[in-house]
């Protein structure tokens, strides 16, 4: 019954899984089919995601990030197919960093929006904390994008896959876990039970 309520949900989950496995798919795809074929598939997937994001009414920044990624990949593909495929994680990191940064200028910030899903009435201290966490994510995403770019420009394919398909996910997990621990101390210091 839920599939009738959201017919694109299954396809969206497939797209997310492809995104997570992207570095490995590129690595094996390049060995089997070459950069033009894999690049054409990436462009097709980005176009499909654009339509899904629009149909699902997702936030505008998701659409803009995907569109920027599509334009960049399509522009670089004829010049250097492998680089076009390797630059995609960079566009995602920088796009998310931009979305987080813009949310600091146009509240509510991204982390505050997530926090309000659990606690609709946030205190002024909690809102200030969400701003700090959003800023941390901006710095992290920019650094992640720069390392991703370095692995694409100066590393070899194995280093690129290792960083973008494994290490970057570990770093995201470590940041999430570290923020969770810090949040508990912040809540205790402000006398919040949650």
Coordinates of N, CA and C in Angstrom, one line a residue:
X1 N 0.8 -1.2 0.0 CA 0.0 0.0 0.0 C 0.9 1.3 0.0
X2 N 2.0 1.2 0.7 CA 2.9 2.4 0.7 C 3.5 2.7 -0.7
X3 N 3.7 1.7 -1.5 CA 4.2 1.9 -2.8 C 3.2 2.7 -3.7
X4 N 1.9 2.6 -3.4 CA 0.9 3.4 -4.1 C 0.9 4.8 -3.7
X5 N 1.3 5.0 -2.4 CA 1.3 6.4 -1.9 C 2.5 7.1 -2.4
X6 N 3.6 6.4 -2.6 CA 4.8 7.1 -3.2 C 5.4 6.1 -4.2
X7 N 5.0 6.2 -5.5 CA 5.4 5.3 -6.5 C 6.9 5.4 -6.8
X8 N 7.6 6.5 -6.4 CA 9.0 6.7 -6.8 C 9.9 6.3 -5.6
X9 N 9.3 5.9 -4.5 CA 10.2 5.5 -3.3 C 11.2 4.4 -3.6
X10 N 10.7 3.4 -4.3 CA 11.6 2.2 -4.6 C 12.7 2.7 -5.5
X11 N 12.4 3.5 -6.5 CA 13.4 4.0 -7.5 C 14.4 4.9 -6.8
X12 N 13.8 5.7 -5.9 CA 14.7 6.7 -5.1 C 15.7 5.9 -4.3
X13 N 15.3 4.8 -3.6 CA 16.2 3.9 -2.8 C 17.3 3.3 -3.7
X14 N 16.9 2.9 -4.9 CA 17.9 2.3 -5.9 C 18.9 3.4 -6.2
X15 N 18.5 4.6 -6.4 CA 19.4 5.7 -6.8 C 20.3 6.0 -5.6
X16 N 19.8 6.0 -4.4 CA 20.7 6.2 -3.2 C 21.7 5.1 -3.1
X17 N 21.3 3.8 -3.3 CA 22.2 2.7 -3.3 C 23.3 2.9 -4.4
X18 N 22.9 3.3 -5.6 CA 23.9 3.5 -6.6 C 24.9 4.6 -6.2
X19 N 24.3 5.7 -5.6 CA 25.2 6.8 -5.1 C 26.2 6.4 -4.1
X20 N 25.8 5.5 -3.2 CA 26.7 5.0 -2.2 C 27.8 4.1 -2.8
X21 N 27.4 3.3 -3.7 CA 28.3 2.4 -4.4 C 29.1 3.0 -5.6
X22 N 28.8 4.3 -5.8 CA 29.3 4.9 -7.0 C 30.8 4.7 -7.3
X23 N 31.7 4.9 -6.3 CA 33.1 4.8 -6.7 C 33.5 3.3 -7.1
X24 N 32.9 2.3 -6.5 CA 33.1 1.0 -7.0 C 32.5 0.7 -8.3
X25 N 31.4 1.2 -8.6 CA 30.7 1.0 -9.9 C 31.6 1.7 -11.0
X26 N 32.1 2.9 -10.7 CA 33.0 3.5 -11.7 C 34.3 2.7 -11.9
X27 N 34.9 2.2 -10.8 CA 36.1 1.4 -10.9 C 35.9 0.2 -11.8
X28 N 34.9 -0.5 -11.5 CA 34.7 -1.8 -12.3 C 34.1 -1.4 -13.7
X29 N 33.3 -0.4 -13.8 CA 32.7 0.0 -15.1 C 33.8 0.5 -16.1
X30 N 34.7 1.3 -15.6 CA 35.8 1.7 -16.5 C 36.6 0.6 -17.0
X31 N 36.8 -0.5 -16.2 CA 37.6 -1.6 -16.7 C 36.8 -2.4 -17.7
X32 N 35.5 -2.5 -17.6 CA 34.7 -3.3 -18.5 C 34.2 -2.5 -19.7
X33 N 33.9 -1.2 -19.6 CA 33.2 -0.6 -20.7 C 33.8 0.7 -21.2
X34 N 34.7 1.3 -20.4 CA 35.3 2.6 -20.8 C 34.5 3.8 -20.3
X35 N 35.2 4.9 -20.3 CA 34.7 6.1 -19.7 C 33.5 6.7 -20.4
X36 N 33.4 6.6 -21.7 CA 32.3 7.2 -22.4 C 31.0 6.4 -22.1
X37 N 31.0 5.1 -22.0 CA 29.8 4.4 -21.7 C 29.4 4.6 -20.2
X38 N 30.4 4.6 -19.3 CA 30.0 4.8 -17.9 C 29.6 6.3 -17.7
X39 N 30.2 7.2 -18.4 CA 29.8 8.6 -18.3 C 28.4 8.8 -18.8
X40 N 28.1 8.2 -19.9 CA 26.7 8.3 -20.5 C 25.7 7.7 -19.5
X41 N 26.1 6.6 -18.8 CA 25.2 6.0 -17.8 C 25.0 7.0 -16.6
X42 N 26.1 7.6 -16.2 CA 26.0 8.6 -15.1 C 25.1 9.8 -15.5
X43 N 25.3 10.3 -16.7 CA 24.4 11.4 -17.2 C 23.0 10.9 -17.2
X44 N 22.7 9.7 -17.6 CA 21.3 9.2 -17.6 C 20.8 9.1 -16.2
X45 N 21.6 8.6 -15.2 CA 21.2 8.5 -13.8 C 21.0 9.9 -13.2
X46 N 21.8 10.9 -13.6 CA 21.6 12.2 -13.0 C 20.3 12.9 -13.6
X47 N 20.0 12.6 -14.8 CA 18.8 13.1 -15.4 C 17.6 12.5 -14.7
X48 N 17.7 11.1 -14.5 CA 16.6 10.4 -13.8 C 16.4 11.0 -12.4
X49 N 17.5 11.2 -11.7 CA 17.4 11.8 -10.3 C 16.8 13.2 -10.3
X50 N 17.1 14.0 -11.3 CA 16.5 15.3 -11.5 C 15.0 15.2 -11.5
X51 N 14.5 14.3 -12.3 CA 13.1 14.1 -12.5 C 12.5 13.6 -11.2
X52 N 13.2 12.7 -10.5 CA 12.7 12.1 -9.2 C 12.6 13.2 -8.2
X53 N 13.7 14.0 -8.1 CA 13.7 15.1 -7.1 C 12.6 16.1 -7.3
X54 N 12.4 16.4 -8.5 CA 11.3 17.4 -8.8 C 9.9 16.8 -8.6
X55 N 9.7 15.5 -9.0 CA 8.4 14.8 -8.8 C 8.1 14.6 -7.3
X56 N 9.2 14.4 -6.5 CA 9.0 14.2 -5.0 C 8.9 15.5 -4.3
X57 N 9.1 16.6 -4.9 CA 9.0 17.9 -4.2 C 10.1 18.1 -3.2
X58 N 11.3 17.6 -3.5 CA 12.4 17.7 -2.6 C 12.9 19.2 -2.6
X59 N 13.7 19.5 -1.5 CA 14.2 20.9 -1.4 C 14.9 21.3 -2.7
X60 N 14.8 22.6 -3.0 CA 15.4 23.1 -4.3 C 16.9 22.8 -4.4
X61 N 17.6 22.9 -3.2 CA 19.1 22.7 -3.3 C 19.5 21.3 -3.8
X62 N 18.7 20.3 -3.6 CA 19.0 19.0 -4.2 C 18.9 19.0 -5.7
X63 N 17.9 19.7 -6.2 CA 17.8 19.8 -7.7 C 19.0 20.6 -8.2
X64 N 19.4 21.7 -7.6 CA 20.5 22.5 -8.0 C 21.8 21.8 -8.0
X65 N 22.0 21.0 -6.9 CA 23.3 20.2 -6.8 C 23.3 19.2 -8.0
X66 N 22.2 18.5 -8.2 CA 22.2 17.5 -9.3 C 22.4 18.1 -10.7
X67 N 21.8 19.3 -10.9 CA 21.9 20.0 -12.1 C 23.3 20.4 -12.4
X68 N 24.0 21.0 -11.3 CA 25.4 21.4 -11.4 C 26.3 20.2 -11.7
X69 N 26.0 19.1 -11.0 CA 26.8 17.9 -11.3 C 26.6 17.4 -12.7
X70 N 25.4 17.5 -13.2 CA 25.1 17.0 -14.6 C 25.9 17.9 -15.6
X71 N 25.8 19.2 -15.4 CA 26.5 20.2 -16.3 C 28.0 19.9 -16.3
X72 N 28.6 19.8 -15.1 CA 30.0 19.6 -14.9 C 30.5 18.3 -15.6
X73 N 29.8 17.2 -15.3 CA 30.2 15.9 -15.8 C 30.1 16.0 -17.4
X74 N 29.0 16.5 -17.9 CA 28.8 16.6 -19.3 C 29.8 17.4 -20.0
X75 N 30.3 18.5 -19.3 CA 31.3 19.4 -19.9 C 32.7 18.7 -19.9
X76 N 33.0 18.0 -18.9 CA 34.3 17.4 -18.8 C 34.4 16.1 -19.5
X77 N 33.3 15.3 -19.7 CA 33.3 14.0 -20.3 C 34.0 13.9 -21.6
X78 N 33.7 14.9 -22.6 CA 34.4 14.8 -23.9 C 35.9 15.0 -23.8
X79 N 36.3 15.8 -22.8 CA 37.7 16.2 -22.7 C 38.5 15.1 -21.9
X80 N 38.0 14.6 -20.8 CA 38.7 13.6 -20.0 C 37.6 12.8 -19.3
X81 N 37.2 11.7 -19.9 CA 36.1 10.9 -19.4 C 36.3 10.3 -18.0
X82 N 37.5 9.9 -17.7 CA 37.8 9.4 -16.4 C 37.7 10.5 -15.3
X83 N 38.3 11.6 -15.6 CA 38.2 12.7 -14.6 C 36.7 13.2 -14.4
X84 N 35.9 13.2 -15.5 CA 34.5 13.5 -15.4 C 33.8 12.6 -14.4
X85 N 34.1 11.3 -14.4 CA 33.5 10.4 -13.5 C 34.0 10.5 -12.1
X86 N 35.3 10.9 -12.0 CA 35.9 11.0 -10.6 C 35.6 12.3 -9.9
X87 N 35.1 13.3 -10.7 CA 34.8 14.6 -10.1 C 33.5 14.6 -9.5
X88 N 32.6 13.7 -9.8 CA 31.2 13.7 -9.3 C 31.1 13.8 -7.7
X89 N 31.9 13.0 -6.9 CA 31.8 13.1 -5.5 C 32.2 14.6 -5.0
X90 N 33.1 15.2 -5.7 CA 33.5 16.6 -5.4 C 32.2 17.5 -5.5
X91 N 31.5 17.3 -6.6 CA 30.3 18.2 -6.8 C 29.3 18.0 -5.7
X92 N 29.1 16.8 -5.3 CA 28.2 16.5 -4.2 C 28.6 17.2 -2.9
X93 N 29.9 17.0 -2.5 CA 30.4 17.6 -1.3 C 30.3 19.1 -1.3
X94 N 30.7 19.8 -2.4 CA 30.7 21.2 -2.5 C 29.2 21.7 -2.6
X95 N 28.4 21.0 -3.3 CA 27.0 21.3 -3.4 C 26.3 21.3 -2.0
X96 N 26.6 20.3 -1.2 CA 26.0 20.2 0.1 C 26.6 21.3 1.0
X97 N 27.9 21.5 0.9 CA 28.5 22.6 1.7 C 27.9 23.9 1.4
X98 N 27.6 24.2 0.1 CA 26.9 25.4 -0.3 C 25.5 25.5 0.3
X99 N 24.8 24.4 0.3 CA 23.4 24.4 0.8 C 23.4 24.6 2.3
X100 N 24.4 24.0 3.0 CA 24.5 24.2 4.5 C 24.9 25.6 4.8
X101 N 25.8 26.2 4.0 CA 26.3 27.6 4.2 C 25.2 28.6 4.0
X102 N 24.4 28.4 2.9 CA 23.3 29.3 2.6 C 22.3 29.2 3.7
X103 N 22.0 28.0 4.3 CA 21.1 27.9 5.4 C 21.5 28.7 6.6
X104 N 22.8 28.9 6.8 CA 23.3 29.8 7.9 C 22.9 31.3 7.6
X105 N 22.8 31.6 6.4 CA 22.5 33.0 6.0 C 20.9 33.2 5.9
X106 N 20.2 32.1 5.7 CA 18.8 32.2 5.5 C 18.2 31.1 6.5
X107 N 18.0 31.4 7.7 CA 17.5 30.4 8.7 C 16.1 30.0 8.3
X108 N 15.7 28.8 8.8 CA 16.5 28.0 9.7 C 17.6 27.2 9.0
X109 N 18.7 26.9 9.7 CA 19.8 26.2 9.2 C 19.4 24.7 9.0
X110 N 20.2 24.0 8.3 CA 19.9 22.6 8.0 C 19.8 21.8 9.2
X111 N 20.8 21.9 10.1 CA 20.7 21.1 11.4 C 19.5 21.5 12.2
X112 N 19.2 22.8 12.3 CA 18.0 23.2 13.0 C 16.8 22.5 12.5
X113 N 16.7 22.5 11.2 CA 15.5 21.8 10.5 C 15.4 20.4 10.9
X114 N 16.5 19.7 10.9 CA 16.5 18.3 11.4 C 16.1 18.2 12.9
X115 N 16.7 19.1 13.7 CA 16.5 19.0 15.1 C 15.0 19.3 15.4
X116 N 14.4 20.1 14.7 CA 12.9 20.4 14.9 C 12.0 19.3 14.6
X117 N 12.5 18.3 13.8 CA 11.7 17.1 13.6 C 11.5 16.3 14.9
X118 N 12.5 16.3 15.8 CA 12.5 15.6 17.0 C 11.9 16.5 18.2
X119 N 12.4 17.8 18.1 CA 12.0 18.8 19.2 C 11.5 20.0 18.5
X120 N 10.2 20.2 18.3 CA 9.7 21.4 17.5 C 10.1 22.7 18.2
X121 N 10.0 22.7 19.5 CA 10.3 24.0 20.3 C 11.7 24.0 20.8
X122 N 12.6 24.5 20.0 CA 14.0 24.6 20.4 C 14.3 25.8 21.1
X123 N 15.1 25.7 22.1 CA 15.5 26.9 22.9 C 16.5 27.7 22.1
X124 N 16.8 29.0 22.5 CA 17.8 29.8 21.9 C 19.1 29.2 21.9
X125 N 19.5 28.5 23.0 CA 20.8 27.8 23.1 C 20.9 26.7 22.1
X126 N 19.8 26.0 22.0 CA 19.8 24.8 21.0 C 19.9 25.3 19.6
X127 N 19.3 26.4 19.3 CA 19.4 27.0 17.9 C 20.8 27.5 17.7
X128 N 21.4 28.1 18.7 CA 22.8 28.5 18.6 C 23.7 27.3 18.3
X129 N 23.4 26.2 19.0 CA 24.2 25.0 18.9 C 24.1 24.4 17.5
X130 N 22.8 24.5 16.9 CA 22.6 23.9 15.6 C 23.4 24.8 14.5
X131 N 23.5 26.1 14.8 CA 24.3 26.9 13.9 C 25.8 26.5 13.9
X132 N 26.3 26.2 15.1 CA 27.7 25.7 15.2 C 27.9 24.4 14.5
X133 N 26.9 23.5 14.7 CA 27.1 22.2 14.0 C 26.9 22.3 12.5
X134 N 26.1 23.2 12.0 CA 25.9 23.4 10.6 C 27.3 24.0 10.0
X135 N 27.9 24.9 10.8 CA 29.2 25.4 10.3 C 30.3 24.3 10.3
X136 N 30.2 23.4 11.3 CA 31.2 22.3 11.3 C 31.0 21.5 10.0
X137 N 29.7 21.2 9.7 CA 29.4 20.4 8.4 C 29.9 21.2 7.2
X138 N 29.8 22.5 7.1 CA 30.3 23.2 6.0 C 31.8 23.0 5.8
X139 N 32.5 23.2 6.9 CA 34.0 23.0 6.9 C 34.3 21.6 6.5
X140 N 33.6 20.6 7.1 CA 33.9 19.2 6.8 C 33.6 18.9 5.3
X141 N 32.5 19.4 4.8 CA 32.2 19.1 3.4 C 33.1 19.7 2.4
X142 N 33.6 20.9 2.7 CA 34.6 21.6 1.9 C 35.9 20.8 1.9
X143 N 36.3 20.4 3.1 CA 37.6 19.6 3.2 C 37.4 18.3 2.5
X144 N 36.3 17.7 2.7 CA 36.0 16.4 2.0 C 36.1 16.5 0.5
X145 N 35.5 17.6 0.0 CA 35.5 17.9 -1.4 C 36.9 18.1 -2.0
X146 N 37.7 18.9 -1.2 CA 39.1 19.1 -1.6 C 39.9 17.9 -1.7
X147 N 39.7 17.0 -0.7 CA 40.5 15.7 -0.7 C 40.0 14.9 -1.8
X148 N 38.7 14.9 -2.1 CA 38.1 14.1 -3.2 C 38.7 14.6 -4.5
X149 N 38.8 15.9 -4.7 CA 39.4 16.5 -5.9 C 40.9 16.1 -6.0
X150 N 41.6 16.2 -4.9 CA 43.0 15.8 -4.9 C 43.2 14.3 -5.4
X151 N 42.3 13.4 -4.9 CA 42.4 12.0 -5.3 C 42.1 11.9 -6.8
X152 N 41.2 12.7 -7.3 CA 40.8 12.6 -8.7 C 41.9 13.2 -9.6
X153 N 42.5 14.3 -9.1 CA 43.5 15.0 -10.0 C 44.9 14.4 -9.9
X154 N 45.3 14.0 -8.7 CA 46.7 13.5 -8.5 C 46.9 12.1 -8.0
X155 N 45.8 11.5 -7.6 CA 45.9 10.1 -7.1 C 45.7 9.1 -8.3
X156 N 45.7 7.9 -8.0 CA 45.4 6.9 -9.0 C 43.9 6.4 -8.7
X157 N 43.4 5.6 -9.5 CA 42.0 5.1 -9.4 C 41.8 4.4 -8.0
X158 N 42.8 3.6 -7.6 CA 42.6 2.8 -6.4 C 42.5 3.8 -5.2
X159 N 43.3 4.8 -5.1 CA 43.3 5.8 -4.0 C 42.0 6.5 -4.1
X160 N 41.5 6.9 -5.3 CA 40.2 7.6 -5.4 C 39.1 6.7 -4.9
X161 N 39.1 5.4 -5.2 CA 38.0 4.5 -4.8 C 38.1 4.4 -3.2
X162 N 39.3 4.2 -2.7 CA 39.5 4.0 -1.3 C 39.0 5.2 -0.5
X163 N 39.3 6.4 -1.0 CA 38.9 7.6 -0.2 C 37.4 7.8 -0.4
X164 N 36.9 7.9 -1.6 CA 35.5 8.2 -1.9 C 34.5 7.1 -1.6
X165 N 35.0 5.9 -1.6 CA 34.1 4.8 -1.4 C 34.2 4.2 0.0
X166 N 35.2 4.6 0.8 CA 35.3 4.0 2.1 C 35.7 5.1 3.2
X167 N 36.8 5.7 3.0 CA 37.3 6.6 4.0 C 36.4 7.8 4.3
X168 N 35.8 8.4 3.2 CA 34.9 9.5 3.4 C 33.7 9.1 4.2
X169 N 33.2 7.9 3.9 CA 32.0 7.4 4.7 C 32.4 7.2 6.2
X170 N 33.6 6.7 6.4 CA 34.0 6.6 7.8 C 34.1 7.9 8.5
X171 N 34.6 8.9 7.8 CA 34.7 10.2 8.3 C 33.4 10.9 8.6
X172 N 32.4 10.6 7.7 CA 31.0 11.1 8.0 C 30.5 10.4 9.2
X173 N 30.7 9.1 9.3 CA 30.2 8.4 10.5 C 30.9 8.9 11.8
X174 N 32.2 9.1 11.7 CA 32.9 9.6 12.9 C 32.4 11.0 13.3
X175 N 32.1 11.9 12.3 CA 31.6 13.2 12.6 C 30.2 13.1 13.3
X176 N 29.3 12.2 12.7 CA 28.0 12.0 13.3 C 28.1 11.5 14.7
X177 N 28.9 10.5 14.9 CA 29.1 10.0 16.3 C 29.7 11.0 17.2
X178 N 30.7 11.7 16.8 CA 31.3 12.7 17.6 C 30.3 13.8 18.0
X179 N 29.5 14.3 17.0 CA 28.5 15.3 17.3 C 27.5 14.8 18.3
X180 N 27.1 13.5 18.2 CA 26.1 13.0 19.1 C 26.6 13.0 20.5
X181 N 27.9 12.7 20.7 CA 28.5 12.7 22.1 C 28.6 14.1 22.6
X182 N 29.0 15.0 21.7 CA 29.1 16.4 22.2 C 27.7 17.0 22.5
X183 N 26.7 16.6 21.7 CA 25.4 17.1 22.0 C 24.9 16.6 23.4
X184 N 25.2 15.4 23.8 CA 24.8 15.0 25.1 C 25.4 15.8 26.2
X185 N 26.7 16.2 26.0 CA 27.3 17.1 27.0 C 26.7 18.5 27.0
X186 N 26.4 19.0 25.8 CA 25.8 20.3 25.7 C 24.4 20.3 26.4
X187 N 23.6 19.3 26.1 CA 22.3 19.1 26.8 C 22.4 19.1 28.3
X188 N 23.4 18.3 28.8 CA 23.6 18.3 30.3 C 24.0 19.6 30.8
X189 N 24.8 20.3 30.1 CA 25.3 21.6 30.6 C 24.2 22.7 30.6
X190 N 23.2 22.5 29.8 CA 22.0 23.4 29.7 C 20.8 22.8 30.5
X191 N 21.0 21.7 31.2 CA 20.0 21.1 32.1 C 18.8 20.5 31.3
X192 N 19.1 20.1 30.0 CA 18.1 19.5 29.2 C 18.1 18.0 29.4
X193 N 17.0 17.4 29.7 CA 16.9 15.9 29.9 C 17.1 15.1 28.7
X194 N 16.7 15.7 27.5 CA 16.7 14.9 26.3 C 18.1 14.7 25.7

